[in-house]
mmCIF file of C-alpha atoms in Angstrom:
data_model
loop_
_atom_site.group_PDB
_atom_site.id
_atom_site.type_symbol
_atom_site.label_atom_id
_atom_site.label_comp_id
_atom_site.label_asym_id
_atom_site.label_seq_id
_atom_site.Cartn_x
_atom_site.Cartn_y
_atom_site.Cartn_z
ATOM 1 C CA UNK A 1 -14.828 11.198 7.407
ATOM 2 C CA UNK A 2 -12.156 8.877 6.068
ATOM 3 C CA UNK A 3 -11.418 5.527 7.748
ATOM 4 C CA UNK A 4 -7.860 5.117 9.005
ATOM 5 C CA UNK A 5 -6.148 1.736 9.469
ATOM 6 C CA UNK A 6 -2.556 1.105 10.584
ATOM 7 C CA UNK A 7 -1.117 -2.085 9.062
ATOM 8 C CA UNK A 8 1.941 -3.568 10.775
ATOM 9 C CA UNK A 9 4.679 -5.275 8.736
ATOM 10 C CA UNK A 10 4.842 -8.288 11.084
ATOM 11 C CA UNK A 11 1.165 -9.060 10.282
ATOM 12 C CA UNK A 12 1.456 -9.141 6.466
ATOM 13 C CA UNK A 13 0.458 -12.556 5.077
ATOM 14 C CA UNK A 14 3.197 -14.372 3.139
ATOM 15 C CA UNK A 15 2.174 -16.129 -0.084
ATOM 16 C CA UNK A 16 3.871 -17.789 -3.059
ATOM 17 C CA UNK A 17 4.397 -15.867 -6.281
ATOM 18 C CA UNK A 18 1.934 -16.519 -9.071
ATOM 19 C CA UNK A 19 4.759 -18.237 -11.031
ATOM 20 C CA UNK A 20 5.994 -20.148 -7.951
ATOM 21 C CA UNK A 21 9.458 -18.550 -8.125
ATOM 22 C CA UNK A 22 9.469 -16.854 -4.713
ATOM 23 C CA UNK A 23 7.378 -15.256 -1.978
ATOM 24 C CA UNK A 24 5.442 -12.042 -1.479
ATOM 25 C CA UNK A 25 4.206 -10.333 1.650
ATOM 26 C CA UNK A 26 0.857 -8.742 0.859
ATOM 27 C CA UNK A 27 0.483 -5.356 2.560
ATOM 28 C CA UNK A 28 -3.094 -4.567 1.516
ATOM 29 C CA UNK A 29 -5.545 -4.656 -1.409
ATOM 30 C CA UNK A 30 -8.976 -3.341 -2.265
ATOM 31 C CA UNK A 31 -10.820 -6.666 -2.748
ATOM 32 C CA UNK A 32 -10.662 -10.141 -4.242
ATOM 33 C CA UNK A 33 -9.166 -13.439 -3.142
ATOM 34 C CA UNK A 34 -5.798 -14.965 -4.010
ATOM 35 C CA UNK A 35 -4.213 -13.379 -7.062
ATOM 36 C CA UNK A 36 -7.414 -12.497 -8.918
ATOM 37 C CA UNK A 37 -10.226 -9.987 -8.666
ATOM 38 C CA UNK A 38 -8.442 -7.098 -6.990
ATOM 39 C CA UNK A 39 -8.521 -3.549 -8.346
ATOM 40 C CA UNK A 40 -5.208 -2.703 -6.642
ATOM 41 C CA UNK A 41 -2.692 -4.504 -4.461
ATOM 42 C CA UNK A 42 0.386 -3.417 -2.506
ATOM 43 C CA UNK A 43 3.104 -5.951 -1.645
ATOM 44 C CA UNK A 44 6.762 -6.605 -0.817
ATOM 45 C CA UNK A 45 8.753 -9.355 -2.552
ATOM 46 C CA UNK A 46 12.122 -10.907 -1.837
ATOM 47 C CA UNK A 47 14.099 -11.679 -4.995
ATOM 48 C CA UNK A 48 16.871 -14.138 -4.190
ATOM 49 C CA UNK A 49 18.139 -14.645 -7.750
ATOM 50 C CA UNK A 50 17.746 -13.338 -11.294
ATOM 51 C CA UNK A 51 14.719 -14.740 -13.129
ATOM 52 C CA UNK A 52 11.242 -14.265 -14.551
ATOM 53 C CA UNK A 53 8.334 -12.251 -13.163
ATOM 54 C CA UNK A 54 4.695 -13.351 -12.964
ATOM 55 C CA UNK A 55 2.305 -11.847 -15.513
ATOM 56 C CA UNK A 56 -0.765 -9.870 -14.463
ATOM 57 C CA UNK A 57 -2.740 -9.257 -17.672
ATOM 58 C CA UNK A 58 -4.934 -6.152 -17.513
ATOM 59 C CA UNK A 59 -2.904 -4.556 -14.720
ATOM 60 C CA UNK A 60 -0.256 -1.839 -14.473
ATOM 61 C CA UNK A 61 2.747 -2.462 -12.211
ATOM 62 C CA UNK A 62 5.068 -0.037 -10.411
ATOM 63 C CA UNK A 63 8.088 -1.632 -8.758
ATOM 64 C CA UNK A 64 10.722 -0.096 -6.473
ATOM 65 C CA UNK A 65 13.841 -1.672 -4.947
ATOM 66 C CA UNK A 66 13.774 -1.259 -1.148
ATOM 67 C CA UNK A 67 16.961 -3.079 -0.128
ATOM 68 C CA UNK A 68 19.989 -4.457 -1.940
ATOM 69 C CA UNK A 69 22.172 -3.339 -4.817
ATOM 70 C CA UNK A 70 19.323 -3.144 -7.326
ATOM 71 C CA UNK A 71 18.319 -4.857 -10.558
ATOM 72 C CA UNK A 72 17.820 -4.336 -14.246
ATOM 73 C CA UNK A 73 14.605 -5.511 -15.882
ATOM 74 C CA UNK A 74 14.143 -6.918 -19.361
ATOM 75 C CA UNK A 75 10.593 -5.884 -20.363
ATOM 76 C CA UNK A 76 9.336 -7.351 -23.658
ATOM 77 C CA UNK A 77 12.956 -7.545 -24.848
ATOM 78 C CA UNK A 78 13.879 -3.982 -23.797
ATOM 79 C CA UNK A 79 16.412 -3.451 -20.993
ATOM 80 C CA UNK A 80 15.466 -0.954 -18.275
ATOM 81 C CA UNK A 81 17.856 1.491 -16.678
ATOM 82 C CA UNK A 82 19.547 0.075 -13.547
ATOM 83 C CA UNK A 83 16.868 0.197 -10.832
ATOM 84 C CA UNK A 84 18.462 1.344 -7.600
ATOM 85 C CA UNK A 85 16.769 1.757 -4.188
ATOM 86 C CA UNK A 86 13.756 4.114 -4.177
ATOM 87 C CA UNK A 87 13.730 4.531 -7.984
ATOM 88 C CA UNK A 88 10.196 3.549 -9.125
ATOM 89 C CA UNK A 89 9.696 1.861 -12.503
ATOM 90 C CA UNK A 90 6.348 1.176 -14.250
ATOM 91 C CA UNK A 91 5.442 -1.542 -16.756
ATOM 92 C CA UNK A 92 2.373 -3.365 -18.059
ATOM 93 C CA UNK A 93 1.337 -6.482 -16.141
ATOM 94 C CA UNK A 94 1.008 -8.572 -19.326
ATOM 95 C CA UNK A 95 4.603 -7.817 -20.370
ATOM 96 C CA UNK A 96 7.194 -10.585 -20.414
ATOM 97 C CA UNK A 97 9.577 -9.482 -17.652
ATOM 98 C CA UNK A 98 12.744 -10.916 -16.165
ATOM 99 C CA UNK A 99 15.248 -9.363 -13.801
ATOM 100 C CA UNK A 100 19.013 -9.448 -13.490
ATOM 101 C CA UNK A 101 20.232 -8.647 -9.994
ATOM 102 C CA UNK A 102 23.070 -6.113 -9.862
ATOM 103 C CA UNK A 103 24.527 -7.765 -6.748
ATOM 104 C CA UNK A 104 23.011 -10.055 -4.147
ATOM 105 C CA UNK A 105 19.357 -10.593 -3.228
ATOM 106 C CA UNK A 106 16.989 -7.615 -3.088
ATOM 107 C CA UNK A 107 13.689 -6.702 -1.494
ATOM 108 C CA UNK A 108 11.193 -4.773 -3.634
ATOM 109 C CA UNK A 109 7.922 -2.915 -3.254
ATOM 110 C CA UNK A 110 5.067 -3.379 -5.732
ATOM 111 C CA UNK A 111 1.884 -1.563 -6.623
ATOM 112 C CA UNK A 112 -0.290 -3.504 -9.060
ATOM 113 C CA UNK A 113 -3.528 -1.862 -10.178
ATOM 114 C CA UNK A 114 -6.205 -2.161 -12.867
ATOM 115 C CA UNK A 115 -5.943 1.097 -14.892
ATOM 116 C CA UNK A 116 -9.450 0.656 -16.315
ATOM 117 C CA UNK A 117 -10.780 0.749 -12.705
ATOM 118 C CA UNK A 118 -8.324 3.093 -10.917
ATOM 119 C CA UNK A 119 -6.072 6.067 -11.504
ATOM 120 C CA UNK A 120 -2.917 5.783 -9.390
ATOM 121 C CA UNK A 121 -0.107 8.088 -8.312
ATOM 122 C CA UNK A 122 3.007 6.861 -6.475
ATOM 123 C CA UNK A 123 5.859 9.004 -5.161
ATOM 124 C CA UNK A 124 8.822 8.448 -2.823
ATOM 125 C CA UNK A 125 9.592 11.228 -0.345
ATOM 126 C CA UNK A 126 12.143 11.754 2.422
ATOM 127 C CA UNK A 127 12.216 14.405 5.154
ATOM 128 C CA UNK A 128 9.407 16.542 6.551
ATOM 129 C CA UNK A 129 6.426 17.176 4.281
ATOM 130 C CA UNK A 130 2.939 18.654 4.439
ATOM 131 C CA UNK A 131 0.862 16.910 1.794
ATOM 132 C CA UNK A 132 -2.684 17.295 0.565
ATOM 133 C CA UNK A 133 -4.719 14.641 -1.193
ATOM 134 C CA UNK A 134 -8.292 14.332 -2.388
ATOM 135 C CA UNK A 135 -7.812 10.695 -3.477
ATOM 136 C CA UNK A 136 -10.462 8.302 -2.157
ATOM 137 C CA UNK A 137 -7.719 5.879 -1.012
ATOM 138 C CA UNK A 138 -4.409 7.136 0.390
ATOM 139 C CA UNK A 139 -1.653 4.683 1.365
ATOM 140 C CA UNK A 140 1.455 5.784 3.220
ATOM 141 C CA UNK A 141 4.235 3.155 3.344
ATOM 142 C CA UNK A 142 7.129 3.637 5.787
ATOM 143 C CA UNK A 143 10.550 2.954 4.238
ATOM 144 C CA UNK A 144 12.578 3.989 7.295
ATOM 145 C CA UNK A 145 12.619 2.795 10.897
ATOM 146 C CA UNK A 146 10.411 5.605 12.123
ATOM 147 C CA UNK A 147 7.846 7.574 10.156
ATOM 148 C CA UNK A 148 5.504 9.946 11.951
ATOM 149 C CA UNK A 149 2.177 10.835 10.332
ATOM 150 C CA UNK A 150 -0.365 13.386 11.471
ATOM 151 C CA UNK A 151 -3.689 13.330 9.650
ATOM 152 C CA UNK A 152 -5.824 16.431 10.246
ATOM 153 C CA UNK A 153 -8.200 15.785 13.139
ATOM 154 C CA UNK A 154 -6.575 12.465 14.138
ATOM 155 C CA UNK A 155 -3.901 11.447 16.618
ATOM 156 C CA UNK A 156 -0.259 11.098 15.525
ATOM 157 C CA UNK A 157 0.555 7.705 13.974
ATOM 158 C CA UNK A 158 3.994 6.112 14.512
ATOM 159 C CA UNK A 159 4.982 3.762 11.698
ATOM 160 C CA UNK A 160 7.902 1.346 11.914
ATOM 161 C CA UNK A 161 9.888 -0.017 8.966
ATOM 162 C CA UNK A 162 7.494 -1.272 6.226
ATOM 163 C CA UNK A 163 4.310 -0.447 8.166
ATOM 164 C CA UNK A 164 1.515 1.089 6.094
ATOM 165 C CA UNK A 165 -1.177 3.627 6.936
ATOM 166 C CA UNK A 166 -4.372 3.135 4.896
ATOM 167 C CA UNK A 167 -6.944 5.915 4.626
ATOM 168 C CA UNK A 168 -10.111 4.837 2.881
ATOM 169 C CA UNK A 169 -13.328 6.581 1.762
ATOM 170 C CA UNK A 170 -11.765 10.043 1.718
ATOM 171 C CA UNK A 171 -14.209 12.650 0.375
ATOM 172 C CA UNK A 172 -12.328 15.863 1.117
ATOM 173 C CA UNK A 173 -8.949 17.525 0.738
ATOM 174 C CA UNK A 174 -6.941 15.617 3.327
ATOM 175 C CA UNK A 175 -3.949 17.263 5.032
ATOM 176 C CA UNK A 176 -1.050 15.010 6.081
ATOM 177 C CA UNK A 177 2.119 15.984 7.926
ATOM 178 C CA UNK A 178 4.784 13.305 7.477
ATOM 179 C CA UNK A 179 8.360 12.910 8.730
ATOM 180 C CA UNK A 180 10.724 10.174 7.502
ATOM 181 C CA UNK A 181 11.279 8.207 4.284
ATOM 182 C CA UNK A 182 8.008 7.001 2.822
ATOM 183 C CA UNK A 183 5.973 6.234 -0.255
ATOM 184 C CA UNK A 184 2.679 8.019 -0.874
ATOM 185 C CA UNK A 185 0.169 6.142 -3.059
ATOM 186 C CA UNK A 186 -3.061 7.806 -4.133
ATOM 187 C CA UNK A 187 -5.844 5.769 -5.770
ATOM 188 C CA UNK A 188 -9.011 7.131 -7.369
ATOM 189 C CA UNK A 189 -11.754 4.971 -8.889
ATOM 190 C CA UNK A 190 -12.506 5.794 -12.517
#
């Protein structure tokens, strides 16, 4: 039986960026302390101005704009497409990355994981969905004011804006019924 934990946005710890250029709210992670030792980590960052990103050598990153006009990244000298809200973009953690805001400040959503330790899948969905996952860790992040989640055999979970439902130690095909705008992250150890 998988373990279910509801994480509330108001309880996320706030910490400085690795490069000192801003702040992150850490949603959850698998292990480790500070900015080292984790296999995967989910967070929200506020980007107030254009500038450089921290490096995370040995990790893969997937970033998504949550609020604001968007941004364009420069990754190892190559410009990305304009990244607009709910448009995920992946890059290597050791890459040299800077961002140019397309308007004012933005808020973004980040999955950072060690690809030699985990396989990861991230997708943004909106509406009513029945989903199935056999991933050992399933994270469901609410990107709208009300997301309703029913996990087979469990009571209905009500998620507010930026809350996260974490299902751990899943060993079966898990059925999820979800309503609202959300991100589904599936993590499998290698």
